[in-house]
PDB file of C-alpha atoms in Angstrom:
ATOM      1  CA  ILE A   1      63.186  69.244 146.527  1.00 85.00           C
ATOM      2  CA  GLY A   2      66.433  70.814 145.352  1.00 90.00           C
ATOM      3  CA  LYS A   3      66.138  69.639 141.753  1.00 97.00           C
ATOM      4  CA  VAL A   4      66.965  72.093 138.983  1.00 98.00           C
ATOM      5  CA  ALA A   5      64.198  73.347 136.718  1.00 98.00           C
ATOM      6  CA  VAL A   6      64.590  75.748 133.799  1.00 98.00           C
ATOM      7  CA  VAL A   7      61.614  77.914 132.852  1.00 98.00           C
ATOM      8  CA  THR A   8      61.727  80.083 129.735  1.00 98.00           C
ATOM      9  CA  GLY A   9      59.771  83.320 129.555  1.00 97.00           C
ATOM     10  CA  THR A  10      59.701  83.963 133.312  1.00 97.00           C
ATOM     11  CA  SER A  11      59.511  87.746 133.264  1.00 94.00           C
ATOM     12  CA  SER A  12      55.694  87.776 133.187  1.00 94.00           C
ATOM     13  CA  GLY A  13      52.482  85.803 132.893  1.00 95.00           C
ATOM     14  CA  ILE A  14      52.411  82.021 132.914  1.00 97.00           C
ATOM     15  CA  GLY A  15      56.187  81.634 133.141  1.00 97.00           C
ATOM     16  CA  LEU A  16      56.368  83.873 136.198  1.00 97.00           C
ATOM     17  CA  GLY A  17      53.557  81.903 137.844  1.00 97.00           C
ATOM     18  CA  ILE A  18      55.203  78.560 137.066  1.00 98.00           C
ATOM     19  CA  ALA A  19      58.559  79.734 138.418  1.00 98.00           C
ATOM     20  CA  GLU A  20      56.964  80.977 141.627  1.00 97.00           C
ATOM     21  CA  HIS A  21      55.067  77.719 142.127  1.00 98.00           C
ATOM     22  CA  LEU A  22      58.186  75.587 141.587  1.00 98.00           C
ATOM     23  CA  VAL A  23      60.275  77.697 143.981  1.00 98.00           C
ATOM     24  CA  ASN A  24      57.517  77.357 146.593  1.00 97.00           C
ATOM     25  CA  ALA A  25      57.679  73.582 146.067  1.00 97.00           C
ATOM     26  CA  GLY A  26      61.410  73.605 146.847  1.00 98.00           C
ATOM     27  CA  LEU A  27      63.030  73.476 143.414  1.00 98.00           C
ATOM     28  CA  LYS A  28      66.014  75.462 142.226  1.00 98.00           C
ATOM     29  CA  VAL A  29      64.430  77.382 139.371  1.00 98.00           C
ATOM     30  CA  VAL A  30      66.444  79.079 136.674  1.00 98.00           C
ATOM     31  CA  GLY A  31      64.298  81.606 134.876  1.00 98.00           C
ATOM     32  CA  LEU A  32      65.318  82.658 131.386  1.00 98.00           C
ATOM     33  CA  ALA A  33      63.945  85.897 129.971  1.00 97.00           C
ATOM     34  CA  ARG A  34      64.974  89.043 128.109  1.00 96.00           C
ATOM     35  CA  ARG A  35      63.966  91.541 130.801  1.00 95.00           C
ATOM     36  CA  LYS A  36      66.642  91.338 133.515  1.00 96.00           C
ATOM     37  CA  GLU A  37      64.948  93.896 135.753  1.00 96.00           C
ATOM     38  CA  ARG A  38      61.844  91.688 135.961  1.00 96.00           C
ATOM     39  CA  LEU A  39      63.987  88.654 136.797  1.00 97.00           C
ATOM     40  CA  ASP A  40      65.676  90.648 139.562  1.00 97.00           C
ATOM     41  CA  GLU A  41      62.270  91.670 140.955  1.00 97.00           C
ATOM     42  CA  LEU A  42      61.126  88.048 140.949  1.00 97.00           C
ATOM     43  CA  SER A  43      64.355  86.925 142.616  1.00 96.00           C
ATOM     44  CA  GLU A  44      63.803  89.458 145.397  1.00 96.00           C
ATOM     45  CA  LYS A  45      60.171  88.399 145.809  1.00 96.00           C
ATOM     46  CA  LEU A  46      61.111  84.707 146.081  1.00 96.00           C
ATOM     47  CA  LYS A  47      64.214  85.029 148.259  1.00 95.00           C
ATOM     48  CA  ASP A  48      62.720  83.542 151.446  1.00 94.00           C
ATOM     49  CA  ARG A  49      60.884  80.600 149.913  1.00 96.00           C
ATOM     50  CA  LYS A  50      61.482  76.870 150.173  1.00 97.00           C
ATOM     51  CA  GLY A  51      63.442  76.713 146.904  1.00 97.00           C
ATOM     52  CA  ARG A  52      65.627  79.242 145.128  1.00 97.00           C
ATOM     53  CA  PHE A  53      65.230  81.384 142.022  1.00 98.00           C
ATOM     54  CA  TYR A  54      68.048  82.317 139.651  1.00 98.00           C
ATOM     55  CA  GLY A  55      67.232  84.806 136.906  1.00 98.00           C
ATOM     56  CA  ILE A  56      69.345  84.737 133.764  1.00 98.00           C
ATOM     57  CA  LYS A  57      68.954  87.286 131.001  1.00 98.00           C
ATOM     58  CA  ALA A  58      68.710  85.169 127.871  1.00 98.00           C
ATOM     59  CA  ASP A  59      66.898  85.796 124.623  1.00 97.00           C
ATOM     60  CA  ILE A  60      65.387  82.502 123.480  1.00 97.00           C
ATOM     61  CA  THR A  61      65.817  83.640 119.855  1.00 97.00           C
ATOM     62  CA  LYS A  62      69.607  83.673 120.250  1.00 98.00           C
ATOM     63  CA  GLU A  63      71.182  80.228 120.296  1.00 98.00           C
ATOM     64  CA  ASN A  64      74.421  81.477 121.847  1.00 98.00           C
ATOM     65  CA  GLU A  65      72.499  82.946 124.802  1.00 98.00           C
ATOM     66  CA  ILE A  66      70.677  79.649 125.355  1.00 98.00           C
ATOM     67  CA  LEU A  67      73.965  77.732 125.229  1.00 98.00           C
ATOM     68  CA  GLU A  68      75.641  80.175 127.630  1.00 98.00           C
ATOM     69  CA  ALA A  69      72.693  79.911 130.024  1.00 98.00           C
ATOM     70  CA  TYR A  70      72.841  76.107 130.123  1.00 98.00           C
ATOM     71  CA  LYS A  71      76.615  76.214 130.658  1.00 98.00           C
ATOM     72  CA  TRP A  72      76.149  78.606 133.582  1.00 98.00           C
ATOM     73  CA  ILE A  73      73.352  76.492 135.037  1.00 98.00           C
ATOM     74  CA  THR A  74      75.431  73.304 134.894  1.00 98.00           C
ATOM     75  CA  GLU A  75      78.460  74.979 136.465  1.00 98.00           C
ATOM     76  CA  ASN A  76      76.635  77.016 139.129  1.00 98.00           C
ATOM     77  CA  VAL A  77      73.277  75.455 139.958  1.00 98.00           C
ATOM     78  CA  GLY A  78      73.324  71.778 138.983  1.00 98.00           C
ATOM     79  CA  ILE A  79      72.020  69.242 136.519  1.00 98.00           C
ATOM     80  CA  VAL A  80      68.860  70.257 134.685  1.00 98.00           C
ATOM     81  CA  ARG A  81      66.070  67.800 135.503  1.00 98.00           C
ATOM     82  CA  VAL A  82      63.064  69.813 134.346  1.00 98.00           C
ATOM     83  CA  LEU A  83      62.574  72.145 131.394  1.00 98.00           C
ATOM     84  CA  ILE A  84      59.408  74.142 130.939  1.00 98.00           C
ATOM     85  CA  ASN A  85      59.378  75.887 127.562  1.00 98.00           C
ATOM     86  CA  ASN A  86      57.008  78.755 128.113  1.00 97.00           C
ATOM     87  CA  ALA A  87      58.477  81.673 126.139  1.00 97.00           C
ATOM     88  CA  GLY A  88      56.176  82.818 123.381  1.00 95.00           C
ATOM     89  CA  ILE A  89      55.225  85.954 121.501  1.00 95.00           C
ATOM     90  CA  PHE A  90      52.522  87.209 119.173  1.00 92.00           C
ATOM     91  CA  ARG A  91      52.921  90.074 116.703  1.00 93.00           C
ATOM     92  CA  PRO A  92      49.459  91.105 115.484  1.00 91.00           C
ATOM     93  CA  LYS A  93      49.503  92.013 111.804  1.00 90.00           C
ATOM     94  CA  GLY A  94      47.892  90.608 108.710  1.00 86.00           C
ATOM     95  CA  LEU A  95      49.603  88.912 105.819  1.00 84.00           C
ATOM     96  CA  LEU A  96      49.682  91.960 103.573  1.00 89.00           C
ATOM     97  CA  ASP A  97      50.872  94.438 106.203  1.00 91.00           C
ATOM     98  CA  GLY A  98      53.019  91.935 108.082  1.00 90.00           C
ATOM     99  CA  ASP A  99      56.688  92.544 108.687  1.00 93.00           C
ATOM    100  CA  THR A 100      59.100  89.715 107.859  1.00 95.00           C
ATOM    101  CA  LYS A 101      61.278  90.694 110.824  1.00 96.00           C
ATOM    102  CA  HIS A 102      58.328  90.193 113.186  1.00 95.00           C
ATOM    103  CA  TRP A 103      57.429  86.858 111.588  1.00 95.00           C
ATOM    104  CA  LYS A 104      60.992  85.662 112.166  1.00 97.00           C
ATOM    105  CA  GLU A 105      60.819  86.784 115.808  1.00 96.00           C
ATOM    106  CA  VAL A 106      57.641  84.758 116.298  1.00 97.00           C
ATOM    107  CA  LEU A 107      59.110  81.691 114.554  1.00 97.00           C
ATOM    108  CA  ASP A 108      62.397  81.952 116.445  1.00 98.00           C
ATOM    109  CA  THR A 109      60.721  82.431 119.829  1.00 98.00           C
ATOM    110  CA  ASN A 110      57.761  80.092 119.621  1.00 97.00           C
ATOM    111  CA  LEU A 111      59.344  77.197 117.751  1.00 97.00           C
ATOM    112  CA  LEU A 112      63.068  77.324 117.039  1.00 97.00           C
ATOM    113  CA  GLY A 113      64.062  78.590 120.506  1.00 98.00           C
ATOM    114  CA  LEU A 114      61.885  75.884 122.057  1.00 97.00           C
ATOM    115  CA  CYS A 115      63.692  73.253 119.969  1.00 96.00           C
ATOM    116  CA  ILE A 116      67.147  74.543 120.916  1.00 98.00           C
ATOM    117  CA  ALA A 117      66.295  74.753 124.631  1.00 98.00           C
ATOM    118  CA  THR A 118      64.885  71.220 124.463  1.00 96.00           C
ATOM    119  CA  ARG A 119      67.914  69.817 122.642  1.00 96.00           C
ATOM    120  CA  GLU A 120      70.309  71.298 125.184  1.00 98.00           C
ATOM    121  CA  ALA A 121      68.294  70.111 128.194  1.00 97.00           C
ATOM    122  CA  ILE A 122      68.137  66.580 126.778  1.00 96.00           C
ATOM    123  CA  LYS A 123      71.903  66.573 126.169  1.00 96.00           C
ATOM    124  CA  ILE A 124      72.497  67.449 129.829  1.00 97.00           C
ATOM    125  CA  MET A 125      69.984  64.865 131.033  1.00 96.00           C
ATOM    126  CA  GLN A 126      71.464  62.101 128.867  1.00 95.00           C
ATOM    127  CA  LEU A 127      75.044  62.969 129.797  1.00 96.00           C
ATOM    128  CA  ASN A 128      74.104  62.696 133.478  1.00 97.00           C
ATOM    129  CA  HIS A 129      71.763  59.678 133.128  1.00 96.00           C
ATOM    130  CA  VAL A 130      68.762  61.694 134.274  1.00 95.00           C
ATOM    131  CA  ASP A 131      65.205  60.790 133.349  1.00 93.00           C
ATOM    132  CA  GLY A 132      63.935  64.351 133.368  1.00 95.00           C
ATOM    133  CA  HIS A 133      60.781  66.155 132.396  1.00 96.00           C
ATOM    134  CA  ILE A 134      60.215  68.514 129.485  1.00 96.00           C
ATOM    135  CA  ILE A 135      56.990  70.460 129.222  1.00 96.00           C
ATOM    136  CA  HIS A 136      56.061  72.679 126.294  1.00 96.00           C
ATOM    137  CA  ILE A 137      53.470  75.327 127.071  1.00 96.00           C
ATOM    138  CA  ASN A 138      51.439  75.600 123.894  1.00 94.00           C
ATOM    139  CA  SER A 139      48.309  77.416 122.814  1.00 91.00           C
ATOM    140  CA  ILE A 140      44.843  76.572 121.605  1.00 87.00           C
ATOM    141  CA  GLY A 141      46.211  78.132 118.402  1.00 87.00           C
ATOM    142  CA  GLY A 142      48.337  75.006 118.064  1.00 89.00           C
ATOM    143  CA  HIS A 143      45.246  72.850 117.607  1.00 89.00           C
ATOM    144  CA  TYR A 144      43.044  74.970 115.372  1.00 87.00           C
ATOM    145  CA  VAL A 145      43.504  78.227 113.523  1.00 87.00           C
ATOM    146  CA  PRO A 146      41.719  81.003 115.417  1.00 82.00           C
ATOM    147  CA  ARG A 147      39.104  82.866 113.398  1.00 84.00           C
ATOM    148  CA  PHE A 148      40.165  86.396 114.147  1.00 81.00           C
ATOM    149  CA  PRO A 149      42.311  88.816 112.177  1.00 84.00           C
ATOM    150  CA  ASN A 150      46.027  89.471 112.385  1.00 88.00           C
ATOM    151  CA  VAL A 151      47.284  86.092 113.612  1.00 86.00           C
ATOM    152  CA  ASN A 152      49.652  85.597 110.617  1.00 88.00           C
ATOM    153  CA  VAL A 153      52.392  83.034 111.487  1.00 93.00           C
ATOM    154  CA  TYR A 154      51.449  82.550 115.157  1.00 92.00           C
ATOM    155  CA  PRO A 155      49.256  79.450 114.631  1.00 92.00           C
ATOM    156  CA  ALA A 156      51.878  77.929 112.326  1.00 93.00           C
ATOM    157  CA  THR A 157      54.428  78.141 115.148  1.00 95.00           C
ATOM    158  CA  LYS A 158      52.027  76.659 117.656  1.00 95.00           C
ATOM    159  CA  PHE A 159      51.022  73.853 115.271  1.00 93.00           C
ATOM    160  CA  GLY A 160      54.776  73.265 114.985  1.00 94.00           C
ATOM    161  CA  VAL A 161      55.006  72.815 118.763  1.00 94.00           C
ATOM    162  CA  THR A 162      52.119  70.330 118.605  1.00 93.00           C
ATOM    163  CA  ALA A 163      53.863  68.392 115.832  1.00 92.00           C
ATOM    164  CA  PHE A 164      57.194  68.527 117.685  1.00 91.00           C
ATOM    165  CA  ASN A 165      55.534  67.007 120.774  1.00 85.00           C
ATOM    166  CA  GLY A 166      54.118  64.158 118.737  1.00 83.00           C
ATOM    167  CA  ASP A 167      57.211  63.508 116.608  1.00 74.00           C
ATOM    168  CA  PRO A 168      57.657  59.720 116.712  1.00 73.00           C
ATOM    169  CA  SER A 169      61.230  59.962 115.405  1.00 67.00           C
ATOM    170  CA  ALA A 170      62.206  62.109 118.415  1.00 71.00           C
ATOM    171  CA  ARG A 171      60.623  59.597 120.778  1.00 69.00           C
ATOM    172  CA  VAL A 172      62.599  56.757 119.166  1.00 66.00           C
ATOM    173  CA  GLU A 173      65.780  58.828 119.358  1.00 70.00           C
ATOM    174  CA  LEU A 174      65.248  59.466 123.073  1.00 71.00           C
ATOM    175  CA  ARG A 175      64.813  55.752 123.835  1.00 70.00           C
ATOM    176  CA  ARG A 176      68.389  54.966 122.794  1.00 62.00           C
TER     177      ARG A 176
END
């Protein structure tokens, strides 16, 4: 109770459900998402629960917004003890009609943003001698390539999350 959890992608779907569950369990939940109005709605919905919800507008594809969010969290809410990387997107197009801009959005959201959010949470945990928890919400597309059209780079990003989770060099680095 009262511990700080960060959940990315809280404006809808799984992230919203996770945030609500954690607030009900008594955690201070900081939800990061691009749609501020949805965060405000969730904050209003959760205002009389056991824990507390803080919505921060932050685009997981923008490193500076992630860094600013963690700075605000540390200064205003407390030490991050839990990170749940949930933000993810899918842009349905094939290889030949795919848009490079959309591919970069998928890569930046599903993999690079996850890595940056993880790095920053670990820095805070290590600085404060906290044995925290980091959970990456992945997809079945991170374990086999779906056999339907227009998935383009999506499975590559999700396979990247799977590989990142199993990276033995990261595990060794965290044991120091």
